[in-house]
Coordinates of C-alpha atoms in Angstrom, one line a residue:
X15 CA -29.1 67.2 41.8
X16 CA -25.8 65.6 43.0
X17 CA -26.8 65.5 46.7
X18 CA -30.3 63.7 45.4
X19 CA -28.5 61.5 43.4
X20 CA -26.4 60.4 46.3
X21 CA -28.7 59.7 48.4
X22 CA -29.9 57.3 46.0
X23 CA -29.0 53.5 46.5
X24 CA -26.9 52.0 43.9
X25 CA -28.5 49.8 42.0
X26 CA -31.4 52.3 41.6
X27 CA -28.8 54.8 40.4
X28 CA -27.5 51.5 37.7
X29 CA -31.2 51.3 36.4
X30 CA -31.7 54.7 35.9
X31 CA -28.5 54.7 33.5
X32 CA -29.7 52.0 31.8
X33 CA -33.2 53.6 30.7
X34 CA -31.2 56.4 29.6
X35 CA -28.3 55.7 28.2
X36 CA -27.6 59.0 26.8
X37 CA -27.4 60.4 30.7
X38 CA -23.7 59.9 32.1
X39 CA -22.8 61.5 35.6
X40 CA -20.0 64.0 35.4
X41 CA -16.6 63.4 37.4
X42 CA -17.9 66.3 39.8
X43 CA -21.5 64.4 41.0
X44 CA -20.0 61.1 41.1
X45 CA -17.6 61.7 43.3
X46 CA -20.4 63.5 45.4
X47 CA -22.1 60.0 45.3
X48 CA -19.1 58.3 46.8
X49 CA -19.1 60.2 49.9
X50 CA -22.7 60.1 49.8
X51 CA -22.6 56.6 49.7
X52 CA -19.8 56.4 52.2
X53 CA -21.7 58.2 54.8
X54 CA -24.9 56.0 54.3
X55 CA -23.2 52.5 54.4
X56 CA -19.9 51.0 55.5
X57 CA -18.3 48.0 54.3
X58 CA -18.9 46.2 56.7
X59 CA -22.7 46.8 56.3
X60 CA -21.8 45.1 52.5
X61 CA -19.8 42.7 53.9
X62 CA -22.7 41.4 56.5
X63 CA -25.5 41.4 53.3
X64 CA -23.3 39.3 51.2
X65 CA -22.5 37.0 53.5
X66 CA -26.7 37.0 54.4
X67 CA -27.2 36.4 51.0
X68 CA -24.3 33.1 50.7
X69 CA -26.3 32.0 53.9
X70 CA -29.8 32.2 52.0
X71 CA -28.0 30.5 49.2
X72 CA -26.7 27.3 51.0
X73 CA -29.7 27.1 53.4
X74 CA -31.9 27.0 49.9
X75 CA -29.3 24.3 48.7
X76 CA -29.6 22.6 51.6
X77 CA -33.3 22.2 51.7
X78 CA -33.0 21.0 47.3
X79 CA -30.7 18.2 48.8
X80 CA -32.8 16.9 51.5
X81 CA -36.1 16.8 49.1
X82 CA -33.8 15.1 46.7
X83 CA -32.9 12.7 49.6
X84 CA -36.1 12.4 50.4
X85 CA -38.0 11.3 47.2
X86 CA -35.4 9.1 45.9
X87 CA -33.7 7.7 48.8
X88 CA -36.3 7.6 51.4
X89 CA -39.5 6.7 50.3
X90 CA -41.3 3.7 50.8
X91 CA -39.8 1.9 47.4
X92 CA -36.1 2.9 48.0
X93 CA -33.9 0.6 48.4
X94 CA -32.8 2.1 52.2
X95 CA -35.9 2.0 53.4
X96 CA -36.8 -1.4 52.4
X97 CA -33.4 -2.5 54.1
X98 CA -33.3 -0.5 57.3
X99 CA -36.4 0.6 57.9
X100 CA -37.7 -2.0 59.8
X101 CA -34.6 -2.0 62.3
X102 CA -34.9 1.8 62.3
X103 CA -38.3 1.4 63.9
X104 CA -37.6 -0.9 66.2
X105 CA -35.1 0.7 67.6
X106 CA -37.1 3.9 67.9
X107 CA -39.4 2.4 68.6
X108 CA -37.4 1.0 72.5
X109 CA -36.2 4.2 72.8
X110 CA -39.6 6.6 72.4
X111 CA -39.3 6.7 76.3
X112 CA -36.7 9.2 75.8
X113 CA -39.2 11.3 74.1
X114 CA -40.8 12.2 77.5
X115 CA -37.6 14.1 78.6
X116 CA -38.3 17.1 75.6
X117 CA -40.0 19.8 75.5
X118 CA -43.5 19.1 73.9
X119 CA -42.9 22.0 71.2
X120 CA -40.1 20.1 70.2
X121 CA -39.5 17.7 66.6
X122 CA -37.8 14.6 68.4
X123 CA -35.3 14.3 65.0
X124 CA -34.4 18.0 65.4
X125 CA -34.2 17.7 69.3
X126 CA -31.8 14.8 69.4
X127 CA -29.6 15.8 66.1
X128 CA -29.1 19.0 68.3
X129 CA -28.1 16.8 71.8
X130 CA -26.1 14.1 69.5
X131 CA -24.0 17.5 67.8
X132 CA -23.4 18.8 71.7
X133 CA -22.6 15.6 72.8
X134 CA -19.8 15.2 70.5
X135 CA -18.4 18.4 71.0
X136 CA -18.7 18.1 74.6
X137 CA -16.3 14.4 74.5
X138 CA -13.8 16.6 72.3
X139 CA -13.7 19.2 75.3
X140 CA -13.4 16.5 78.0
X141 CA -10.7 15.5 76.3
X142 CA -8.7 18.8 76.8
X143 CA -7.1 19.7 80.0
X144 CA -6.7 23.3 80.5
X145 CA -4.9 23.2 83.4
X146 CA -2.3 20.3 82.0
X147 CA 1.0 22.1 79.6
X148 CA 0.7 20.7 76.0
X149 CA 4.5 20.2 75.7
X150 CA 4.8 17.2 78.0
X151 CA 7.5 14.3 77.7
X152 CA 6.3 11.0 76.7
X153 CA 8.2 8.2 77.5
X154 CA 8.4 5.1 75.3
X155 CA 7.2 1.9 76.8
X156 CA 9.7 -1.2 77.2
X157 CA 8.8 -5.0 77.4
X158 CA 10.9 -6.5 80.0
X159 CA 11.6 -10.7 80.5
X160 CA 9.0 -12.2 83.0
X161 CA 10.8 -12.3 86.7
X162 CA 7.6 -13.0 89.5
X163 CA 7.1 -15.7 92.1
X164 CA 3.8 -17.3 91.0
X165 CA 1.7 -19.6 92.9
X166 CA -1.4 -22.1 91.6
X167 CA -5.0 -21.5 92.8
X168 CA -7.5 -23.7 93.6
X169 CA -8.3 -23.0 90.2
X170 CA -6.0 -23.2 88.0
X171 CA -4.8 -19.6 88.2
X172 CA -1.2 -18.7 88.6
X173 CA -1.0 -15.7 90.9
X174 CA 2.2 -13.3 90.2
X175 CA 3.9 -12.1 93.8
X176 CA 6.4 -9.7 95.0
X177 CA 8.8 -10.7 98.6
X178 CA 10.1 -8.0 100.5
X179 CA 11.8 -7.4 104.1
X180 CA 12.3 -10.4 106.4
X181 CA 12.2 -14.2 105.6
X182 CA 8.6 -15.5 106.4
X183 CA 10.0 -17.6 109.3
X184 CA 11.7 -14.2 111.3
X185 CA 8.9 -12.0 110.2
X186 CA 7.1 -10.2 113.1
X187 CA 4.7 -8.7 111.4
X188 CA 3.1 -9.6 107.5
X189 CA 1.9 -6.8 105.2
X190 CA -0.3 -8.3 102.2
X191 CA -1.1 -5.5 99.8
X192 CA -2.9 -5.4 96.7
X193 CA -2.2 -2.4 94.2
X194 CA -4.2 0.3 92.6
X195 CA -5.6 0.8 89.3
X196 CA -2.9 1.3 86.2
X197 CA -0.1 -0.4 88.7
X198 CA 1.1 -4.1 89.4
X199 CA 2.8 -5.9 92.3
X200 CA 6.1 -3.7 92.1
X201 CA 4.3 -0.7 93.6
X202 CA 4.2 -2.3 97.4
X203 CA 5.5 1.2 99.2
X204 CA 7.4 3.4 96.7
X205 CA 10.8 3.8 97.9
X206 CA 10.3 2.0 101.2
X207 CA 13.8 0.9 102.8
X208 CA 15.1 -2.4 103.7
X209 CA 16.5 -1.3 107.3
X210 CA 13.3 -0.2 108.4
X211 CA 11.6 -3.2 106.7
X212 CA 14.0 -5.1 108.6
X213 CA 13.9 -2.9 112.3
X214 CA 10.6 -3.4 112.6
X215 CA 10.6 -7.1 111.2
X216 CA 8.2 -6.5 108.7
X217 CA 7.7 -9.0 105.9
X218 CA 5.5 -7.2 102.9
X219 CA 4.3 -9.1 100.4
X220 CA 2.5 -8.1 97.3
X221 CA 0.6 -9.4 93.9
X222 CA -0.4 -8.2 90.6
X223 CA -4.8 -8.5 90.6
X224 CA -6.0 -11.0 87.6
X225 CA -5.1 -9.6 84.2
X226 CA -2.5 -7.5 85.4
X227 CA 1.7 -7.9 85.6
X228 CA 2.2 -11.6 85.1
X229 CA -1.0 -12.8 86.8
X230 CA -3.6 -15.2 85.1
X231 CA -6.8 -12.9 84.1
X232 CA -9.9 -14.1 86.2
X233 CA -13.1 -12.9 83.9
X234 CA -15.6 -13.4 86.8
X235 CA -13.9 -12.2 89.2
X236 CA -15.8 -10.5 92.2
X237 CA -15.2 -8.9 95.7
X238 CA -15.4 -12.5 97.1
X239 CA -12.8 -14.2 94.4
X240 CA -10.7 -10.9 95.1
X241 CA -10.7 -11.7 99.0
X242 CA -10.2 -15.6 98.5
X243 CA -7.2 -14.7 96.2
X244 CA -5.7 -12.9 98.8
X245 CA -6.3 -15.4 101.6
X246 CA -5.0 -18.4 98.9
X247 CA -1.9 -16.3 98.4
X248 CA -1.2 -15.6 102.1
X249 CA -1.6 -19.4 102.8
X250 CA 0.7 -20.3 99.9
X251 CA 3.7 -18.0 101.2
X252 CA 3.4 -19.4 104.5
X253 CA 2.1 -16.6 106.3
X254 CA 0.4 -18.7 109.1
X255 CA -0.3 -16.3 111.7
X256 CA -3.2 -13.3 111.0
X257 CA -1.3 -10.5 108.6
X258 CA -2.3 -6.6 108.0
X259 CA -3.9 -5.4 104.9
X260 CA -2.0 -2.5 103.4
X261 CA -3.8 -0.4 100.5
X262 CA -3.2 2.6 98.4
X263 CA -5.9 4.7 96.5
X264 CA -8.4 2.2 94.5
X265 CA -6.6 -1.0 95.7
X266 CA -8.2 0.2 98.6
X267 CA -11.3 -2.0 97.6
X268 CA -9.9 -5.1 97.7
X269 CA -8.7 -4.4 101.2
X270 CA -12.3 -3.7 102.0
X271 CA -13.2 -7.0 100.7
X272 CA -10.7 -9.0 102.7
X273 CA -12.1 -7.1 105.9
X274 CA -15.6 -8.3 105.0
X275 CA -15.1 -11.9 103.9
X276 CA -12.0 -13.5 105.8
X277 CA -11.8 -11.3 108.9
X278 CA -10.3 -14.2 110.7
X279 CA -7.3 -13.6 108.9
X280 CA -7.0 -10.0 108.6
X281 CA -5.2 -8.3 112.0
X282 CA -5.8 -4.7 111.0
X283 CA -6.2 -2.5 107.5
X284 CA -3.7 0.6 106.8
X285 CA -5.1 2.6 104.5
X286 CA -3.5 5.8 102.9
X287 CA -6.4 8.1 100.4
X288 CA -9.0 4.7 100.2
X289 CA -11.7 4.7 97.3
X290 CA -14.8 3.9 97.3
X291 CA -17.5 3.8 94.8
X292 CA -18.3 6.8 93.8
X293 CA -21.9 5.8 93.7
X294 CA -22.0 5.1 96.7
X295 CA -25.6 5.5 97.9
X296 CA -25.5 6.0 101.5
X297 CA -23.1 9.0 100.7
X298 CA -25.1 12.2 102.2
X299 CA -25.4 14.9 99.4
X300 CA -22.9 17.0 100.4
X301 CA -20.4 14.6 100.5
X302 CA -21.3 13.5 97.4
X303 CA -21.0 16.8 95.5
X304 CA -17.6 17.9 97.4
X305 CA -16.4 14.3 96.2
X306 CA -17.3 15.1 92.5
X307 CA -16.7 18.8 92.3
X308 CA -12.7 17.7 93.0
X309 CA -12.6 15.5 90.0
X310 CA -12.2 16.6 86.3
X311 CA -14.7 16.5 83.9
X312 CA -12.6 13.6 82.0
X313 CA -12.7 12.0 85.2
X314 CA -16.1 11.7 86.1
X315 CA -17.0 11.1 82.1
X316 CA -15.0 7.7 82.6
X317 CA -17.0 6.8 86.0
X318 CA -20.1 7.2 84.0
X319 CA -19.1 5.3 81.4
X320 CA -17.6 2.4 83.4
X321 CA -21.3 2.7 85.4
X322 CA -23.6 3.2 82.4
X323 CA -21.9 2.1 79.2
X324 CA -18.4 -0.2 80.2
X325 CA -18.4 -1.8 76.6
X326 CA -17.2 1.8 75.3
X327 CA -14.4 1.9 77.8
X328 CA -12.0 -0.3 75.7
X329 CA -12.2 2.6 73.2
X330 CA -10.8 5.0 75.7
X331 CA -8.1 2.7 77.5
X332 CA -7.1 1.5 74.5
X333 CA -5.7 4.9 73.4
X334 CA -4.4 6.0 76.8
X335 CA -3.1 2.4 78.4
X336 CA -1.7 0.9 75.6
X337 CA 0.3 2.8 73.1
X338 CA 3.8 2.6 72.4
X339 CA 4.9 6.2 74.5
X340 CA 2.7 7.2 77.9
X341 CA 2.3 10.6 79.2
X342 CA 2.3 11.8 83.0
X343 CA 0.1 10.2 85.1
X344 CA -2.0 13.1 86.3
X345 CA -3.1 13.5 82.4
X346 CA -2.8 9.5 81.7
X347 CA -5.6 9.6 84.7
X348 CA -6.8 12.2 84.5
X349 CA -6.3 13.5 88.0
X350 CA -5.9 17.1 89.2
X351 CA -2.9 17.0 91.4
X352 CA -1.9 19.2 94.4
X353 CA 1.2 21.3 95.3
X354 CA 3.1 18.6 96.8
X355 CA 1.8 16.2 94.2
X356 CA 3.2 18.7 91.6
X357 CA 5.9 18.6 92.6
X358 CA 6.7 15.3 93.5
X359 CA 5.9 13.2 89.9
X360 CA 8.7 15.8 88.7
X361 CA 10.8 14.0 90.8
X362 CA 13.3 11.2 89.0
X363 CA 12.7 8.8 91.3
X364 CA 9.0 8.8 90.6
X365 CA 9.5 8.9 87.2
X366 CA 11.9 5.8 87.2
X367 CA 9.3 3.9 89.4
X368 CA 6.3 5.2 87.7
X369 CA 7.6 4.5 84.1
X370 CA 8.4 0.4 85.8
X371 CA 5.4 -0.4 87.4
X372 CA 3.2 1.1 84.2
X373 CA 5.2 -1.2 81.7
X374 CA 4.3 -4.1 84.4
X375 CA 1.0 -3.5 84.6
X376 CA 0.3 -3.4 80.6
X377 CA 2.7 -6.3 80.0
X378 CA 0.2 -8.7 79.0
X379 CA -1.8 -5.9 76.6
X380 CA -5.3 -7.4 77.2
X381 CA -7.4 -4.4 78.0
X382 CA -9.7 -6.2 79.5
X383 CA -8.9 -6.3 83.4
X384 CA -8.5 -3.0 83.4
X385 CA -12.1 -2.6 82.5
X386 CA -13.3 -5.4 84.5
X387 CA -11.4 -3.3 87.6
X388 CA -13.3 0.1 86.8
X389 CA -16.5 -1.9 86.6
X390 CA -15.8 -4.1 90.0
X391 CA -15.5 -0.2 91.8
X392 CA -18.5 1.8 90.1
X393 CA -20.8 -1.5 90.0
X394 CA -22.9 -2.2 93.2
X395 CA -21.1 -4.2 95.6
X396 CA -21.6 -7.2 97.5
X397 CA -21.3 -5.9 100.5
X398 CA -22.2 -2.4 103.1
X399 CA -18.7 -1.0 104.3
X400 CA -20.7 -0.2 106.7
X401 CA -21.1 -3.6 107.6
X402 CA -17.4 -3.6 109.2
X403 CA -18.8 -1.3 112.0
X404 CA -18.4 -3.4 115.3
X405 CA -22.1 -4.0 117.0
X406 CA -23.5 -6.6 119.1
X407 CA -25.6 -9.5 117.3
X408 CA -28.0 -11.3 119.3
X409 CA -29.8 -14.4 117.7
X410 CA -33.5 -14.1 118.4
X411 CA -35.0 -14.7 114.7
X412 CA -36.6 -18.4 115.8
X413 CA -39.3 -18.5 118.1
X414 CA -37.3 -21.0 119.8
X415 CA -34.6 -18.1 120.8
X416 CA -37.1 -15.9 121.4
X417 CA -38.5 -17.7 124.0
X418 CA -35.3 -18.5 125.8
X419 CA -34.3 -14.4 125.2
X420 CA -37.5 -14.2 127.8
X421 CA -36.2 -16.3 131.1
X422 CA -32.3 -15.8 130.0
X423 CA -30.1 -13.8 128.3
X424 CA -30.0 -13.9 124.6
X425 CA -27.0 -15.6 122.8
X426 CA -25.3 -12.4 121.2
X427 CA -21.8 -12.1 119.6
X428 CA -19.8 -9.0 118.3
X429 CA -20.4 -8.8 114.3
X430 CA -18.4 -6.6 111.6
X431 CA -14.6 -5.9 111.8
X432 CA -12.9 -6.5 115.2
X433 CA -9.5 -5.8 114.1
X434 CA -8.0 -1.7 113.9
X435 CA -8.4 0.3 110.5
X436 CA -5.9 3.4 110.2
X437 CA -6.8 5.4 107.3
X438 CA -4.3 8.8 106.3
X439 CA -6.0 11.0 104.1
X440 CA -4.2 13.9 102.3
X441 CA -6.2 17.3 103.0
X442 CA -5.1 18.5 99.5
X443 CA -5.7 15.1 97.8
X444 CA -7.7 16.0 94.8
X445 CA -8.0 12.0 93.5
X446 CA -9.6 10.7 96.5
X447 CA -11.0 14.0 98.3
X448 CA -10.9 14.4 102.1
X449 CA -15.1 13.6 101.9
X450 CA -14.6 10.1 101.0
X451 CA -12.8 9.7 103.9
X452 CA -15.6 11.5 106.1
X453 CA -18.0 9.4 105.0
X454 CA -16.0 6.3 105.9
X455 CA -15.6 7.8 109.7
X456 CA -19.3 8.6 109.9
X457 CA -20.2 4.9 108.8
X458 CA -17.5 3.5 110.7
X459 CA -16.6 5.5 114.2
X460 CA -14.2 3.1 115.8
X461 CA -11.9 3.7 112.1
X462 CA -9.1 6.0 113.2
X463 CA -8.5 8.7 110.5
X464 CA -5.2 10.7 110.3
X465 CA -5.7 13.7 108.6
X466 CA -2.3 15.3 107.2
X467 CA -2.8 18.9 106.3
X468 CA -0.8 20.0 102.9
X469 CA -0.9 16.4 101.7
X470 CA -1.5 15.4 98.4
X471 CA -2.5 12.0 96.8
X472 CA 0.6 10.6 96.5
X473 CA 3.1 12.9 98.2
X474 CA 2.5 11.0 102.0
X475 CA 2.8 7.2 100.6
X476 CA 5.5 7.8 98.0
X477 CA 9.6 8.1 99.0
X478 CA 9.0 9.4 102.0
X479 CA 11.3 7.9 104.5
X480 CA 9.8 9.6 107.4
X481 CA 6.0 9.2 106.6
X482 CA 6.8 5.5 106.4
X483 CA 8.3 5.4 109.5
X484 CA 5.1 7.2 111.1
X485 CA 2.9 4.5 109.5
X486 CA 4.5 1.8 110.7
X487 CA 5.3 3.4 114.3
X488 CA 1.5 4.0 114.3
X489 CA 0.8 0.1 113.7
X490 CA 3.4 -2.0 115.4
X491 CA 4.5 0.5 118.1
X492 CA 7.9 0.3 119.1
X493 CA 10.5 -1.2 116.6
X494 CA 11.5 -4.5 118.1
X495 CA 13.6 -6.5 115.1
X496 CA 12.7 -9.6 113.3
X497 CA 11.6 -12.6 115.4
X498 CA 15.2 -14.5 116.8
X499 CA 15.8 -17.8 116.5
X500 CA 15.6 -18.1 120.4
X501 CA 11.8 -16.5 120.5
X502 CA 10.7 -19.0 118.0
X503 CA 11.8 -21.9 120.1
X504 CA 10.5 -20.5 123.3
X505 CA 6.9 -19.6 121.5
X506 CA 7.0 -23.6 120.6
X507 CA 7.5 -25.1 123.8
X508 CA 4.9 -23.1 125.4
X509 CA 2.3 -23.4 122.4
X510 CA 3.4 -27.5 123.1
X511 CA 3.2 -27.2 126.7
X512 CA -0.4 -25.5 126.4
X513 CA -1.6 -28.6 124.3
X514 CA -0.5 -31.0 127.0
X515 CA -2.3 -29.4 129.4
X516 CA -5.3 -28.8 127.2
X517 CA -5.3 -32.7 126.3
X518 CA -4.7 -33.8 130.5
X519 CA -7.5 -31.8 131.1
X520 CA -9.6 -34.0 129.1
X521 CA -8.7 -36.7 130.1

């Protein structure tokens, strides 16, 4: 009787007392139960059917809630429904198209609570960087006294600048650069050095963009205002004869502008990791996808957002550009960083500059540029790099030309970029991958691309005395000093000489 009784569940064993209340088990069969019991089911198999049962429970309660919701809150005399229903249904009513992408077994509420859930919990992943340590040093931000050269634009804008090297009347050579995103006129060439500014006779100048440093914001700006700002500034600092377009990382764009609208003035672009836009659409799909797969999911979140969806950005820059401490810049950024990289923002002397040039670039606190930048490079441009490629332009479009094309040679001319374009790109440069750079060679074959193996994003451009020697032994040859006094004069009398000539010849 013991082993039937154990084989019994429990709570037909409980009922069976209480019919008969006379009948209590002896010490001997209950024990016989318990291991009966014991060998039929665990505690874990209790523990899984209660917490079944809770589910039932508040899945049940669940369901009483929404009917509650749903006869006094939601029907068509309720107070919400009168109020927002008709916006409700306009609103769905513009974005039914959606509907099409779902499955057609699918309840559109359910379908889109579920995306909206997976959506949120994808941002909150995004925003974790596995590879980053969570222990890193923030650094507080410091305000510091306005100090910039500024010059007046044509309208009314004051443009912040930055001298460096030789005086503009012994310069030999004139470097204009603009800088990249999150920086401001003090970035020029990190750690460059006077001497070699000075043995090559090199005269760099460079600006903080509109909105940034201690420049005047410029709300419509464009790639044409961008170029005319440049060519305004040049003229202003007396930088008369043709200068070169230096350009690091995304202020690489701006230099791509100056190429296209005032080549006259441009002699030649050096270029070290240049962006592009990432949409680019003449990209060929395999550069496209080895360009993406480099960049961290973070990363590309803010390029679609800055394409699709800019107004949200201010949300996101807020928190990461403006607060009182700032982190590294590979997590500030979110970049993924190479070995020399790594190494290199450890560095104190990039931490000193880095920590400078941030608080320059934020100084005003306006959020705003920054957005207006990120838009400026996702957006579609004005403009085909591929333009810059030199070709032969013959003007035959009136019938007029036509004609004479028939007897005579057609008028043509050279178009696009006559000047030279250096680009280095870092083979390990995970911010602006290697394929961006193979796309600008395919679009543009007379560009000359120095690939430097083991290179990083920042770890060719920044305090390295010998890579800046390279670059500017690649560009201007042989060092040959500033410009003497004794040149100048000579230059003069035969530039006056020539227009003596020029004007006896007409006569």
């Amino acid at each position: 009787m013991a082993e039937v009784r154990g084989t019994k569940w429990w709570s037909e064993e409980l009922a069976s007392l209480m019919e008969d209340p006379a009948k209590i088990p002896s010490t001997t069969s209950f024990e016989m139960e318990y291991v009966a019991n014991e060998s039929g089911e665990s505690l874990k198999d209790h523990a899984v059917g209660f917490l079944m049962a809770w589910c039932e429970i508040l899945m049940e309660f669940g369901r009483g809630c929404r009917d509650i919701l749903q006869q006094n809150l939601l029907n068509e005399d309720s107070y919400v429904v009168r109020k927002l229903g008709g916006p409700c249904a306009k609103v769905s009513k513009r974005l039914s198209f959606l509907n099409d992408f779902l499955p057609e077994d699918r309840d559109p509420l359910q379908a889109w609570s579920v995306v909206f859930t997976v959506f949120i919990l994808a941002l909150a992943a995004i925003s974790v960087d596995p590879n980053h340590e969570t222990l890193t040093k923030a650094v507080k931000v410091r305000m510091h006294p306005p100090s910039a050269s500024r010059i007046l634009l044509p309208d009314g804008r004051y443009v912040a600048y930055h001298d460096q090297g030789v005086p503009a009347d012994r310069a030999r050579f004139s470097l204009v650069a603009p800088h990249s995103f999150l920086s401001s006129r003090l970035a020029g060439i990190p750690g460059v050095k006077t001497s070699l500014l000075e043995e090559y006779g090199v005269r760099l100048v460079t600006y903080d963009l509109p909105g940034f440093g201690e420049s005047d914001p410029h709300p419509k700006r464009n790639f044409n205002s961008s170029a005319m700002d440049m060519l305004h500034l040049a003229n202003a600092v007396n930088v008369t004869d043709k200068f070169w377009v230096l350009c690091h990382s995304s202020g690489c764009i701006h230099a791509w502008a100056s190429l296209r609208y005032i080549p006259e003035r441009v002699a030649g672009a050096a270029m070290l990791a240049p962006m592009i836009n990432p949409y680019e659409p003449r990209m060929l799909k395999d550069e496209m996808r080895r360009t993406w797969e480099k960049w961290l999911p973070r990363r590309k979140f803010m390029y679609s957002l800055a394409y699709r969806f800019p107004k949200l950005l201010s949300f996101f820059y807020r928190k990461s550009f403006l607060p009182e401490k700032h982190d590294r810049i590979d997590k500030q950024l979110s970049f993924s960083l190479g070995k020399k990289d790594e190494f290199l923002i450890e560095e104190p002397a990039f931490e000193e500059f880095r920590q400078r040039d941030l608080e320059e670039s934020v100084r005003q606190g306006n959020i705003q540029p920054f957005i207006e930048e990120a838009v400026l490079q996702v957006s579609k441009w004005s403009f085909d790099i591929e333009e810059l490629h030199v070709q032969k332009k013959c003007q035959t479009r009136s019938i007029l030309l036509w004609l004479k094309s028939i007897y005579s040679q057609a008028e043509c001319e050279l178009a696009g970029f006559l000047g030279p374009i250096h680009i280095w790109q870092g083979m390990d440069d995970r911010v602006v991958p290697p394929s961006i750079a193979e796309y600008i060679g395919r679009v543009l074959p007379e560009a000359v691309i120095h690939k430097l193996p083991n290179e990083g994003h920042f770890s060719y451009f920044f305090f390295c005395d010998e890579c800046h020697r390279q670059i500017f032994s690649t560009l201007f040859g042989t060092p040959q000093g500033p410009v003497e006094r004794q040149e100048e004069t000579a230059f003069e009398e035969n530039a006056e000489d020539v227009s003596q000539v020029s004007v006896s010849n007409m006569e």
